[in-house]
Amino acid sequence: MRKNDSIKTCGRTIEYEIVYNKKRRKAAIVVRPDLKVEFRSPHGLSREAIRGMVQKKAGWIWEKLDWFETNRLPNQEKRYNDGEMYFYLGRECLMKITHVDGIKKPLASLNGSELTVLIPESVSEELKPALVKEAVWNFYKDCAESEVGRLLKAYSEKLGVAPPNYKVKHQKKRWGSCSADNVLRINFQLVMAPPEQLEYVVVHELCHLKEKNHSARFWKLVGELMPGYEVHRKGLKKNGWRYML
C-alpha cells in the first residue's frame, strides 16, 4: 500500500511517498536520484510517527536531494531518431533508420556496431518514432528471451533445479524479480548492459528459488554460482541509468 504525504521544514516542503510492507521490520527513508523520497514503513506505523521520523531526518534528506539535483544524470529518454546511441551487451551502437519499400512492419537488427531499423517507405515523419520504438523494443525483447533462456538453462543445472518459467518485460524500477510461485521476471533492458551484469541478475533471481530473502545464506549461494558477482552488482548500480529505452 502506498500513500503520499509532505511536511514543511526550514521554509521548504518535503514531499514523500509512504510505502507500507507487512514483511518490513524497520522503517527506512530512501532518496532516489530522480529526486523522489520514499518512506518504507512496517505495516501499522502511524502517519504522525512517520512525519516525526521524516522531520528528524530532514537535514539529511535535503542534503541528498541537493546533491542529486547538482549531479543530476543526463536525460536518457530516447527519441528514436536516426543517429541516436544505444547499448547492446555493453557495446555502443548507433541507430540507422532506413525507409524500405515493400515491408509492412518495422524491423530492427544489429549489424556490427550499427542498430539498423527498417520501416515502410510510406510512413510519415510524425509516425516514424513510434514505429522505430516498436521495432527496437521487439529487438531487445527477443534478444533477452534468448540470452535469459540460455543462462537459466546453464545455471539451473549448476543449482540442481529444473529451469523455471520466466518472462522478459519492460520494468521501470526493477531489473528482475522472483514471484512466490517461482516465476522469474527479467527486465529486457538488461540486454543493453555488459553480459556479466545480465548474468548476475539472472543468477540472483534464480537463487531465490531456494532462498526467498536476502539472508547470508542467499548471498553465499549467489557467490557459489557466480564467484566475483559483487563487481558486476556494483557496476549495474553505477551504470544502470544508461540502460534505458
JSON list of C-alpha atoms in Angstrom, two decimals:
[
{"chain": "A", "resi": 1, "resn": "MET", "atom": "CA", "xyz": [0.00, 0.00, 0.00]},
{"chain": "A", "resi": 2, "resn": "ARG", "atom": "CA", "xyz": [1.24, 3.48, -0.89]},
{"chain": "A", "resi": 3, "resn": "LYS", "atom": "CA", "xyz": [0.26, 6.93, 0.38]},
{"chain": "A", "resi": 4, "resn": "ASN", "atom": "CA", "xyz": [1.58, 10.42, -0.34]},
{"chain": "A", "resi": 5, "resn": "ASP", "atom": "CA", "xyz": [2.34, 12.97, 2.36]},
{"chain": "A", "resi": 6, "resn": "SER", "atom": "CA", "xyz": [4.50, 16.03, 2.99]},
{"chain": "A", "resi": 7, "resn": "ILE", "atom": "CA", "xyz": [5.95, 18.16, 5.78]},
{"chain": "A", "resi": 8, "resn": "LYS", "atom": "CA", "xyz": [7.26, 21.72, 5.91]},
{"chain": "A", "resi": 9, "resn": "THR", "atom": "CA", "xyz": [10.66, 22.32, 7.46]},
{"chain": "A", "resi": 10, "resn": "CYS", "atom": "CA", "xyz": [13.28, 25.06, 7.19]},
{"chain": "A", "resi": 11, "resn": "GLY", "atom": "CA", "xyz": [10.99, 27.00, 4.89]},
{"chain": "A", "resi": 12, "resn": "ARG", "atom": "CA", "xyz": [10.86, 24.12, 2.39]},
{"chain": "A", "resi": 13, "resn": "THR", "atom": "CA", "xyz": [8.44, 21.27, 1.76]},
{"chain": "A", "resi": 14, "resn": "ILE", "atom": "CA", "xyz": [9.49, 17.65, 1.67]},
{"chain": "A", "resi": 15, "resn": "GLU", "atom": "CA", "xyz": [7.08, 15.55, -0.37]},
{"chain": "A", "resi": 16, "resn": "TYR", "atom": "CA", "xyz": [7.37, 11.82, 0.13]},
{"chain": "A", "resi": 17, "resn": "GLU", "atom": "CA", "xyz": [5.61, 8.56, -0.62]},
{"chain": "A", "resi": 18, "resn": "ILE", "atom": "CA", "xyz": [4.86, 6.11, 2.19]},
{"chain": "A", "resi": 19, "resn": "VAL", "atom": "CA", "xyz": [5.32, 2.52, 1.09]},
{"chain": "A", "resi": 20, "resn": "TYR", "atom": "CA", "xyz": [3.87, 0.03, 3.57]},
{"chain": "A", "resi": 21, "resn": "ASN", "atom": "CA", "xyz": [5.18, -3.53, 3.65]},
{"chain": "A", "resi": 22, "resn": "LYS", "atom": "CA", "xyz": [3.91, -6.20, 6.06]},
{"chain": "A", "resi": 23, "resn": "LYS", "atom": "CA", "xyz": [7.25, -8.05, 5.93]},
{"chain": "A", "resi": 24, "resn": "ARG", "atom": "CA", "xyz": [9.36, -4.98, 6.77]},
{"chain": "A", "resi": 25, "resn": "ARG", "atom": "CA", "xyz": [10.52, -4.76, 10.38]},
{"chain": "A", "resi": 26, "resn": "LYS", "atom": "CA", "xyz": [12.35, -1.43, 10.38]},
{"chain": "A", "resi": 27, "resn": "ALA", "atom": "CA", "xyz": [11.47, 1.88, 8.74]},
{"chain": "A", "resi": 28, "resn": "ALA", "atom": "CA", "xyz": [13.81, 3.37, 6.14]},
{"chain": "A", "resi": 29, "resn": "ILE", "atom": "CA", "xyz": [13.96, 6.63, 4.21]},
{"chain": "A", "resi": 30, "resn": "VAL", "atom": "CA", "xyz": [15.22, 6.45, 0.62]},
{"chain": "A", "resi": 31, "resn": "VAL", "atom": "CA", "xyz": [16.13, 9.47, -1.51]},
{"chain": "A", "resi": 32, "resn": "ARG", "atom": "CA", "xyz": [16.23, 8.49, -5.17]},
{"chain": "A", "resi": 33, "resn": "PRO", "atom": "CA", "xyz": [18.28, 10.05, -8.00]},
{"chain": "A", "resi": 34, "resn": "ASP", "atom": "CA", "xyz": [15.03, 11.19, -9.66]},
{"chain": "A", "resi": 35, "resn": "LEU", "atom": "CA", "xyz": [14.51, 13.44, -6.57]},
{"chain": "A", "resi": 36, "resn": "LYS", "atom": "CA", "xyz": [11.69, 11.33, -5.15]},
{"chain": "A", "resi": 37, "resn": "VAL", "atom": "CA", "xyz": [11.63, 10.46, -1.45]},
{"chain": "A", "resi": 38, "resn": "GLU", "atom": "CA", "xyz": [10.25, 7.15, -0.19]},
{"chain": "A", "resi": 39, "resn": "PHE", "atom": "CA", "xyz": [9.45, 6.25, 3.40]},
{"chain": "A", "resi": 40, "resn": "ARG", "atom": "CA", "xyz": [9.49, 2.46, 3.57]},
{"chain": "A", "resi": 41, "resn": "SER", "atom": "CA", "xyz": [7.36, 1.57, 6.55]},
{"chain": "A", "resi": 42, "resn": "PRO", "atom": "CA", "xyz": [6.39, -1.53, 8.52]},
{"chain": "A", "resi": 43, "resn": "HIS", "atom": "CA", "xyz": [2.66, -2.18, 8.47]},
{"chain": "A", "resi": 44, "resn": "GLY", "atom": "CA", "xyz": [0.78, -0.27, 11.16]},
{"chain": "A", "resi": 45, "resn": "LEU", "atom": "CA", "xyz": [3.16, 2.66, 11.69]},
{"chain": "A", "resi": 46, "resn": "SER", "atom": "CA", "xyz": [1.03, 5.80, 12.06]},
{"chain": "A", "resi": 47, "resn": "ARG", "atom": "CA", "xyz": [1.27, 8.81, 9.76]},
{"chain": "A", "resi": 48, "resn": "GLU", "atom": "CA", "xyz": [2.12, 11.00, 12.76]},
{"chain": "A", "resi": 49, "resn": "ALA", "atom": "CA", "xyz": [5.04, 8.76, 13.72]},
{"chain": "A", "resi": 50, "resn": "ILE", "atom": "CA", "xyz": [6.25, 8.78, 10.12]},
{"chain": "A", "resi": 51, "resn": "ARG", "atom": "CA", "xyz": [6.08, 12.57, 9.98]},
{"chain": "A", "resi": 52, "resn": "GLY", "atom": "CA", "xyz": [8.16, 12.75, 13.15]},
{"chain": "A", "resi": 53, "resn": "MET", "atom": "CA", "xyz": [10.82, 10.50, 11.67]},
{"chain": "A", "resi": 54, "resn": "VAL", "atom": "CA", "xyz": [10.91, 12.46, 8.41]},
{"chain": "A", "resi": 55, "resn": "GLN", "atom": "CA", "xyz": [11.20, 15.70, 10.42]},
{"chain": "A", "resi": 56, "resn": "LYS", "atom": "CA", "xyz": [14.11, 14.26, 12.37]},
{"chain": "A", "resi": 57, "resn": "LYS", "atom": "CA", "xyz": [15.95, 13.31, 9.15]},
{"chain": "A", "resi": 58, "resn": "ALA", "atom": "CA", "xyz": [15.01, 16.47, 7.24]},
{"chain": "A", "resi": 59, "resn": "GLY", "atom": "CA", "xyz": [18.56, 17.83, 7.17]},
{"chain": "A", "resi": 60, "resn": "TRP", "atom": "CA", "xyz": [19.91, 14.59, 5.71]},
{"chain": "A", "resi": 61, "resn": "ILE", "atom": "CA", "xyz": [17.07, 14.42, 3.17]},
{"chain": "A", "resi": 62, "resn": "TRP", "atom": "CA", "xyz": [17.75, 17.97, 1.92]},
{"chain": "A", "resi": 63, "resn": "GLU", "atom": "CA", "xyz": [21.45, 17.19, 1.70]},
{"chain": "A", "resi": 64, "resn": "LYS", "atom": "CA", "xyz": [20.76, 14.16, -0.52]},
{"chain": "A", "resi": 65, "resn": "LEU", "atom": "CA", "xyz": [18.18, 16.00, -2.64]},
{"chain": "A", "resi": 66, "resn": "ASP", "atom": "CA", "xyz": [20.55, 18.92, -3.21]},
{"chain": "A", "resi": 67, "resn": "TRP", "atom": "CA", "xyz": [23.38, 16.55, -4.15]},
{"chain": "A", "resi": 68, "resn": "PHE", "atom": "CA", "xyz": [21.24, 14.67, -6.68]},
{"chain": "A", "resi": 69, "resn": "GLU", "atom": "CA", "xyz": [19.98, 17.97, -8.09]},
{"chain": "A", "resi": 70, "resn": "THR", "atom": "CA", "xyz": [23.55, 19.22, -8.57]},
{"chain": "A", "resi": 71, "resn": "ASN", "atom": "CA", "xyz": [24.78, 15.91, -10.01]},
{"chain": "A", "resi": 72, "resn": "ARG", "atom": "CA", "xyz": [21.66, 15.00, -11.95]},
{"chain": "A", "resi": 73, "resn": "LEU", "atom": "CA", "xyz": [22.30, 12.46, -14.66]},
{"chain": "A", "resi": 74, "resn": "PRO", "atom": "CA", "xyz": [21.68, 13.31, -18.31]},
{"chain": "A", "resi": 75, "resn": "ASN", "atom": "CA", "xyz": [18.19, 12.73, -19.64]},
{"chain": "A", "resi": 76, "resn": "GLN", "atom": "CA", "xyz": [18.17, 9.19, -21.03]},
{"chain": "A", "resi": 77, "resn": "GLU", "atom": "CA", "xyz": [14.74, 9.35, -22.63]},
{"chain": "A", "resi": 78, "resn": "LYS", "atom": "CA", "xyz": [15.03, 8.02, -26.15]},
{"chain": "A", "resi": 79, "resn": "ARG", "atom": "CA", "xyz": [13.66, 9.95, -29.11]},
{"chain": "A", "resi": 80, "resn": "TYR", "atom": "CA", "xyz": [14.07, 7.07, -31.59]},
{"chain": "A", "resi": 81, "resn": "ASN", "atom": "CA", "xyz": [15.79, 9.25, -34.16]},
{"chain": "A", "resi": 82, "resn": "ASP", "atom": "CA", "xyz": [18.49, 8.47, -36.70]},
{"chain": "A", "resi": 83, "resn": "GLY", "atom": "CA", "xyz": [21.99, 8.67, -35.19]},
{"chain": "A", "resi": 84, "resn": "GLU", "atom": "CA", "xyz": [20.89, 8.05, -31.60]},
{"chain": "A", "resi": 85, "resn": "MET", "atom": "CA", "xyz": [23.20, 5.93, -29.44]},
{"chain": "A", "resi": 86, "resn": "TYR", "atom": "CA", "xyz": [22.13, 2.62, -27.86]},
{"chain": "A", "resi": 87, "resn": "PHE", "atom": "CA", "xyz": [23.89, -0.12, -25.93]},
{"chain": "A", "resi": 88, "resn": "TYR", "atom": "CA", "xyz": [23.88, -3.82, -26.74]},
{"chain": "A", "resi": 89, "resn": "LEU", "atom": "CA", "xyz": [25.63, -6.15, -24.26]},
{"chain": "A", "resi": 90, "resn": "GLY", "atom": "CA", "xyz": [27.74, -3.23, -23.13]},
{"chain": "A", "resi": 91, "resn": "ARG", "atom": "CA", "xyz": [28.77, -2.06, -26.61]},
{"chain": "A", "resi": 92, "resn": "GLU", "atom": "CA", "xyz": [27.76, 1.30, -28.06]},
{"chain": "A", "resi": 93, "resn": "CYS", "atom": "CA", "xyz": [25.68, 1.15, -31.24]},
{"chain": "A", "resi": 94, "resn": "LEU", "atom": "CA", "xyz": [24.41, 3.95, -33.45]},
{"chain": "A", "resi": 95, "resn": "MET", "atom": "CA", "xyz": [20.90, 3.75, -34.83]},
{"chain": "A", "resi": 96, "resn": "LYS", "atom": "CA", "xyz": [20.44, 3.86, -38.60]},
{"chain": "A", "resi": 97, "resn": "ILE", "atom": "CA", "xyz": [16.85, 4.24, -39.81]},
{"chain": "A", "resi": 98, "resn": "THR", "atom": "CA", "xyz": [16.10, 3.26, -43.39]},
{"chain": "A", "resi": 99, "resn": "HIS", "atom": "CA", "xyz": [12.83, 3.56, -45.33]},
{"chain": "A", "resi": 100, "resn": "VAL", "atom": "CA", "xyz": [12.19, 0.42, -47.36]},
{"chain": "A", "resi": 101, "resn": "ASP", "atom": "CA", "xyz": [9.52, -0.21, -49.96]},
{"chain": "A", "resi": 102, "resn": "GLY", "atom": "CA", "xyz": [7.57, -3.45, -49.74]},
{"chain": "A", "resi": 103, "resn": "ILE", "atom": "CA", "xyz": [7.60, -4.10, -45.97]},
{"chain": "A", "resi": 104, "resn": "LYS", "atom": "CA", "xyz": [4.55, -3.79, -43.71]},
{"chain": "A", "resi": 105, "resn": "LYS", "atom": "CA", "xyz": [6.10, -3.86, -40.25]},
{"chain": "A", "resi": 106, "resn": "PRO", "atom": "CA", "xyz": [9.20, -2.17, -38.79]},
{"chain": "A", "resi": 107, "resn": "LEU", "atom": "CA", "xyz": [12.19, -4.40, -38.13]},
{"chain": "A", "resi": 108, "resn": "ALA", "atom": "CA", "xyz": [15.35, -3.85, -36.08]},
{"chain": "A", "resi": 109, "resn": "SER", "atom": "CA", "xyz": [18.60, -5.81, -36.24]},
{"chain": "A", "resi": 110, "resn": "LEU", "atom": "CA", "xyz": [22.22, -5.45, -35.19]},
{"chain": "A", "resi": 111, "resn": "ASN", "atom": "CA", "xyz": [24.88, -5.11, -37.86]},
{"chain": "A", "resi": 112, "resn": "GLY", "atom": "CA", "xyz": [28.29, -4.75, -36.25]},
{"chain": "A", "resi": 113, "resn": "SER", "atom": "CA", "xyz": [28.14, -1.54, -34.25]},
{"chain": "A", "resi": 114, "resn": "GLU", "atom": "CA", "xyz": [25.00, -0.31, -36.01]},
{"chain": "A", "resi": 115, "resn": "LEU", "atom": "CA", "xyz": [21.42, -0.81, -34.84]},
{"chain": "A", "resi": 116, "resn": "THR", "atom": "CA", "xyz": [19.56, -0.92, -38.14]},
{"chain": "A", "resi": 117, "resn": "VAL", "atom": "CA", "xyz": [15.83, -0.16, -38.23]},
{"chain": "A", "resi": 118, "resn": "LEU", "atom": "CA", "xyz": [13.83, -0.73, -41.38]},
{"chain": "A", "resi": 119, "resn": "ILE", "atom": "CA", "xyz": [10.45, 0.99, -41.68]},
{"chain": "A", "resi": 120, "resn": "PRO", "atom": "CA", "xyz": [7.87, 1.13, -44.51]},
{"chain": "A", "resi": 121, "resn": "GLU", "atom": "CA", "xyz": [8.56, 3.73, -47.19]},
{"chain": "A", "resi": 122, "resn": "SER", "atom": "CA", "xyz": [5.13, 5.31, -46.79]},
{"chain": "A", "resi": 123, "resn": "VAL", "atom": "CA", "xyz": [5.48, 6.12, -43.05]},
{"chain": "A", "resi": 124, "resn": "SER", "atom": "CA", "xyz": [5.20, 9.83, -42.26]},
{"chain": "A", "resi": 125, "resn": "GLU", "atom": "CA", "xyz": [7.77, 11.69, -40.14]},
{"chain": "A", "resi": 126, "resn": "GLU", "atom": "CA", "xyz": [5.12, 12.13, -37.45]},
{"chain": "A", "resi": 127, "resn": "LEU", "atom": "CA", "xyz": [4.54, 8.39, -37.06]},
{"chain": "A", "resi": 128, "resn": "LYS", "atom": "CA", "xyz": [8.16, 7.30, -37.54]},
{"chain": "A", "resi": 129, "resn": "PRO", "atom": "CA", "xyz": [9.35, 7.48, -33.87]},
{"chain": "A", "resi": 130, "resn": "ALA", "atom": "CA", "xyz": [6.50, 5.23, -32.69]},
{"chain": "A", "resi": 131, "resn": "LEU", "atom": "CA", "xyz": [7.28, 2.59, -35.31]},
{"chain": "A", "resi": 132, "resn": "VAL", "atom": "CA", "xyz": [11.01, 2.76, -34.62]},
{"chain": "A", "resi": 133, "resn": "LYS", "atom": "CA", "xyz": [10.31, 2.32, -30.90]},
{"chain": "A", "resi": 134, "resn": "GLU", "atom": "CA", "xyz": [8.16, -0.73, -31.63]},
{"chain": "A", "resi": 135, "resn": "ALA", "atom": "CA", "xyz": [10.94, -2.30, -33.68]},
{"chain": "A", "resi": 136, "resn": "VAL", "atom": "CA", "xyz": [13.66, -1.54, -31.11]},
{"chain": "A", "resi": 137, "resn": "TRP", "atom": "CA", "xyz": [11.65, -2.87, -28.17]},
{"chain": "A", "resi": 138, "resn": "ASN", "atom": "CA", "xyz": [10.83, -6.07, -30.06]},
{"chain": "A", "resi": 139, "resn": "PHE", "atom": "CA", "xyz": [14.50, -6.49, -30.93]},
{"chain": "A", "resi": 140, "resn": "TYR", "atom": "CA", "xyz": [15.67, -6.14, -27.33]},
{"chain": "A", "resi": 141, "resn": "LYS", "atom": "CA", "xyz": [12.88, -8.35, -26.03]},
{"chain": "A", "resi": 142, "resn": "ASP", "atom": "CA", "xyz": [13.72, -11.14, -28.48]},
{"chain": "A", "resi": 143, "resn": "CYS", "atom": "CA", "xyz": [17.43, -10.90, -27.60]},
{"chain": "A", "resi": 144, "resn": "ALA", "atom": "CA", "xyz": [16.60, -11.00, -23.89]},
{"chain": "A", "resi": 145, "resn": "GLU", "atom": "CA", "xyz": [14.41, -14.09, -24.36]},
{"chain": "A", "resi": 146, "resn": "SER", "atom": "CA", "xyz": [17.34, -15.90, -25.95]},
{"chain": "A", "resi": 147, "resn": "GLU", "atom": "CA", "xyz": [20.05, -14.74, -23.53]},
{"chain": "A", "resi": 148, "resn": "VAL", "atom": "CA", "xyz": [18.00, -15.29, -20.37]},
{"chain": "A", "resi": 149, "resn": "GLY", "atom": "CA", "xyz": [16.87, -18.73, -21.54]},
{"chain": "A", "resi": 150, "resn": "ARG", "atom": "CA", "xyz": [20.46, -19.76, -22.21]},
{"chain": "A", "resi": 151, "resn": "LEU", "atom": "CA", "xyz": [21.66, -18.53, -18.81]},
{"chain": "A", "resi": 152, "resn": "LEU", "atom": "CA", "xyz": [18.80, -20.13, -16.91]},
{"chain": "A", "resi": 153, "resn": "LYS", "atom": "CA", "xyz": [19.46, -23.47, -18.53]},
{"chain": "A", "resi": 154, "resn": "ALA", "atom": "CA", "xyz": [23.15, -23.39, -17.59]},
{"chain": "A", "resi": 155, "resn": "TYR", "atom": "CA", "xyz": [22.74, -22.12, -14.04]},
{"chain": "A", "resi": 156, "resn": "SER", "atom": "CA", "xyz": [19.67, -24.23, -13.20]},
{"chain": "A", "resi": 157, "resn": "GLU", "atom": "CA", "xyz": [21.82, -27.27, -13.88]},
{"chain": "A", "resi": 158, "resn": "LYS", "atom": "CA", "xyz": [24.52, -25.94, -11.55]},
{"chain": "A", "resi": 159, "resn": "LEU", "atom": "CA", "xyz": [21.92, -25.20, -8.86]},
{"chain": "A", "resi": 160, "resn": "GLY", "atom": "CA", "xyz": [20.35, -28.62, -9.27]},
{"chain": "A", "resi": 161, "resn": "VAL", "atom": "CA", "xyz": [16.86, -27.39, -10.15]},
{"chain": "A", "resi": 162, "resn": "ALA", "atom": "CA", "xyz": [14.64, -27.50, -13.21]},
{"chain": "A", "resi": 163, "resn": "PRO", "atom": "CA", "xyz": [14.77, -24.32, -15.32]},
{"chain": "A", "resi": 164, "resn": "PRO", "atom": "CA", "xyz": [11.93, -22.12, -14.01]},
{"chain": "A", "resi": 165, "resn": "ASN", "atom": "CA", "xyz": [9.30, -20.35, -16.04]},
{"chain": "A", "resi": 166, "resn": "TYR", "atom": "CA", "xyz": [10.36, -16.81, -16.89]},
{"chain": "A", "resi": 167, "resn": "LYS", "atom": "CA", "xyz": [9.17, -13.67, -18.61]},
{"chain": "A", "resi": 168, "resn": "VAL", "atom": "CA", "xyz": [11.12, -10.78, -20.07]},
{"chain": "A", "resi": 169, "resn": "LYS", "atom": "CA", "xyz": [9.37, -7.45, -19.86]},
{"chain": "A", "resi": 170, "resn": "HIS", "atom": "CA", "xyz": [9.87, -3.71, -19.52]},
{"chain": "A", "resi": 171, "resn": "GLN", "atom": "CA", "xyz": [10.08, -2.64, -15.87]},
{"chain": "A", "resi": 172, "resn": "LYS", "atom": "CA", "xyz": [10.71, 0.88, -14.62]},
{"chain": "A", "resi": 173, "resn": "LYS", "atom": "CA", "xyz": [12.08, 0.11, -11.15]},
{"chain": "A", "resi": 174, "resn": "ARG", "atom": "CA", "xyz": [13.37, -3.47, -11.18]},
{"chain": "A", "resi": 175, "resn": "TRP", "atom": "CA", "xyz": [15.96, -5.44, -13.07]},
{"chain": "A", "resi": 176, "resn": "GLY", "atom": "CA", "xyz": [14.40, -8.69, -12.01]},
{"chain": "A", "resi": 177, "resn": "SER", "atom": "CA", "xyz": [12.08, -10.45, -9.59]},
{"chain": "A", "resi": 178, "resn": "CYS", "atom": "CA", "xyz": [11.02, -13.92, -8.48]},
{"chain": "A", "resi": 179, "resn": "SER", "atom": "CA", "xyz": [7.36, -14.48, -7.61]},
{"chain": "A", "resi": 180, "resn": "ALA", "atom": "CA", "xyz": [6.00, -16.67, -4.83]},
{"chain": "A", "resi": 181, "resn": "ASP", "atom": "CA", "xyz": [5.23, -19.35, -7.42]},
{"chain": "A", "resi": 182, "resn": "ASN", "atom": "CA", "xyz": [8.82, -19.19, -8.77]},
{"chain": "A", "resi": 183, "resn": "VAL", "atom": "CA", "xyz": [8.20, -17.32, -12.00]},
{"chain": "A", "resi": 184, "resn": "LEU", "atom": "CA", "xyz": [11.20, -15.14, -12.85]},
{"chain": "A", "resi": 185, "resn": "ARG", "atom": "CA", "xyz": [10.74, -11.74, -14.46]},
{"chain": "A", "resi": 186, "resn": "ILE", "atom": "CA", "xyz": [13.76, -10.12, -16.09]},
{"chain": "A", "resi": 187, "resn": "ASN", "atom": "CA", "xyz": [13.87, -6.56, -17.43]},
{"chain": "A", "resi": 188, "resn": "PHE", "atom": "CA", "xyz": [14.72, -6.85, -21.13]},
{"chain": "A", "resi": 189, "resn": "GLN", "atom": "CA", "xyz": [16.65, -3.56, -20.98]},
{"chain": "A", "resi": 190, "resn": "LEU", "atom": "CA", "xyz": [19.42, -5.60, -19.32]},
{"chain": "A", "resi": 191, "resn": "VAL", "atom": "CA", "xyz": [20.46, -6.72, -22.80]},
{"chain": "A", "resi": 192, "resn": "MET", "atom": "CA", "xyz": [21.97, -3.24, -23.04]},
{"chain": "A", "resi": 193, "resn": "ALA", "atom": "CA", "xyz": [24.30, -3.99, -20.10]},
{"chain": "A", "resi": 194, "resn": "PRO", "atom": "CA", "xyz": [27.59, -5.93, -20.24]},
{"chain": "A", "resi": 195, "resn": "PRO", "atom": "CA", "xyz": [26.91, -9.71, -20.33]},
{"chain": "A", "resi": 196, "resn": "GLU", "atom": "CA", "xyz": [28.19, -10.23, -16.78]},
{"chain": "A", "resi": 197, "resn": "GLN", "atom": "CA", "xyz": [25.64, -7.80, -15.35]},
{"chain": "A", "resi": 198, "resn": "LEU", "atom": "CA", "xyz": [22.76, -9.58, -17.08]},
{"chain": "A", "resi": 199, "resn": "GLU", "atom": "CA", "xyz": [24.23, -12.87, -15.88]},
{"chain": "A", "resi": 200, "resn": "TYR", "atom": "CA", "xyz": [24.35, -11.56, -12.29]},
{"chain": "A", "resi": 201, "resn": "VAL", "atom": "CA", "xyz": [20.65, -10.59, -12.30]},
{"chain": "A", "resi": 202, "resn": "VAL", "atom": "CA", "xyz": [19.64, -13.99, -13.70]},
{"chain": "A", "resi": 203, "resn": "VAL", "atom": "CA", "xyz": [21.73, -15.79, -11.05]},
{"chain": "A", "resi": 204, "resn": "HIS", "atom": "CA", "xyz": [20.35, -13.51, -8.33]},
{"chain": "A", "resi": 205, "resn": "GLU", "atom": "CA", "xyz": [16.73, -14.26, -9.19]},
{"chain": "A", "resi": 206, "resn": "LEU", "atom": "CA", "xyz": [17.39, -17.95, -9.75]},
{"chain": "A", "resi": 207, "resn": "CYS", "atom": "CA", "xyz": [18.83, -18.25, -6.24]},
{"chain": "A", "resi": 208, "resn": "HIS", "atom": "CA", "xyz": [15.51, -17.01, -4.88]},
{"chain": "A", "resi": 209, "resn": "LEU", "atom": "CA", "xyz": [14.08, -20.39, -5.84]},
{"chain": "A", "resi": 210, "resn": "LYS", "atom": "CA", "xyz": [15.92, -21.74, -2.79]},
{"chain": "A", "resi": 211, "resn": "GLU", "atom": "CA", "xyz": [16.24, -18.63, -0.62]},
{"chain": "A", "resi": 212, "resn": "LYS", "atom": "CA", "xyz": [13.31, -16.19, -0.79]},
{"chain": "A", "resi": 213, "resn": "ASN", "atom": "CA", "xyz": [15.03, -13.44, 1.21]},
{"chain": "A", "resi": 214, "resn": "HIS", "atom": "CA", "xyz": [18.41, -11.70, 1.10]},
{"chain": "A", "resi": 215, "resn": "SER", "atom": "CA", "xyz": [19.92, -13.56, 4.02]},
{"chain": "A", "resi": 216, "resn": "ALA", "atom": "CA", "xyz": [23.57, -14.52, 4.40]},
{"chain": "A", "resi": 217, "resn": "ARG", "atom": "CA", "xyz": [22.65, -17.95, 3.01]},
{"chain": "A", "resi": 218, "resn": "PHE", "atom": "CA", "xyz": [21.22, -16.31, -0.10]},
{"chain": "A", "resi": 219, "resn": "TRP", "atom": "CA", "xyz": [24.36, -14.26, -0.85]},
{"chain": "A", "resi": 220, "resn": "LYS", "atom": "CA", "xyz": [26.54, -17.32, -0.15]},
{"chain": "A", "resi": 221, "resn": "LEU", "atom": "CA", "xyz": [24.53, -19.22, -2.76]},
{"chain": "A", "resi": 222, "resn": "VAL", "atom": "CA", "xyz": [24.91, -16.39, -5.29]},
{"chain": "A", "resi": 223, "resn": "GLY", "atom": "CA", "xyz": [28.66, -16.38, -4.68]},
{"chain": "A", "resi": 224, "resn": "GLU", "atom": "CA", "xyz": [28.91, -20.13, -5.15]},
{"chain": "A", "resi": 225, "resn": "LEU", "atom": "CA", "xyz": [27.15, -19.95, -8.51]},
{"chain": "A", "resi": 226, "resn": "MET", "atom": "CA", "xyz": [28.89, -16.78, -9.69]},
{"chain": "A", "resi": 227, "resn": "PRO", "atom": "CA", "xyz": [32.19, -16.03, -7.92]},
{"chain": "A", "resi": 228, "resn": "GLY", "atom": "CA", "xyz": [33.00, -12.32, -8.05]},
{"chain": "A", "resi": 229, "resn": "TYR", "atom": "CA", "xyz": [29.40, -11.27, -8.58]},
{"chain": "A", "resi": 230, "resn": "GLU", "atom": "CA", "xyz": [29.99, -8.23, -6.34]},
{"chain": "A", "resi": 231, "resn": "VAL", "atom": "CA", "xyz": [31.89, -6.43, -9.12]},
{"chain": "A", "resi": 232, "resn": "HIS", "atom": "CA", "xyz": [29.02, -6.83, -11.57]},
{"chain": "A", "resi": 233, "resn": "ARG", "atom": "CA", "xyz": [26.42, -5.90, -8.96]},
{"chain": "A", "resi": 234, "resn": "LYS", "atom": "CA", "xyz": [28.27, -2.66, -8.25]},
{"chain": "A", "resi": 235, "resn": "GLY", "atom": "CA", "xyz": [28.72, -2.00, -11.97]},
{"chain": "A", "resi": 236, "resn": "LEU", "atom": "CA", "xyz": [24.98, -2.31, -12.55]},
{"chain": "A", "resi": 237, "resn": "LYS", "atom": "CA", "xyz": [24.22, 0.02, -9.66]},
{"chain": "A", "resi": 238, "resn": "LYS", "atom": "CA", "xyz": [26.68, 2.58, -11.01]},
{"chain": "A", "resi": 239, "resn": "ASN", "atom": "CA", "xyz": [25.80, 2.45, -14.71]},
{"chain": "A", "resi": 240, "resn": "GLY", "atom": "CA", "xyz": [22.24, 1.11, -14.74]},
{"chain": "A", "resi": 241, "resn": "TRP", "atom": "CA", "xyz": [20.88, 4.56, -15.59]},
{"chain": "A", "resi": 242, "resn": "ARG", "atom": "CA", "xyz": [22.45, 4.15, -19.04]},
{"chain": "A", "resi": 243, "resn": "TYR", "atom": "CA", "xyz": [20.43, 1.06, -19.93]},
{"chain": "A", "resi": 244, "resn": "MET", "atom": "CA", "xyz": [17.07, 2.69, -20.53]},
{"chain": "A", "resi": 245, "resn": "LEU", "atom": "CA", "xyz": [14.73, 2.64, -23.51]}
]
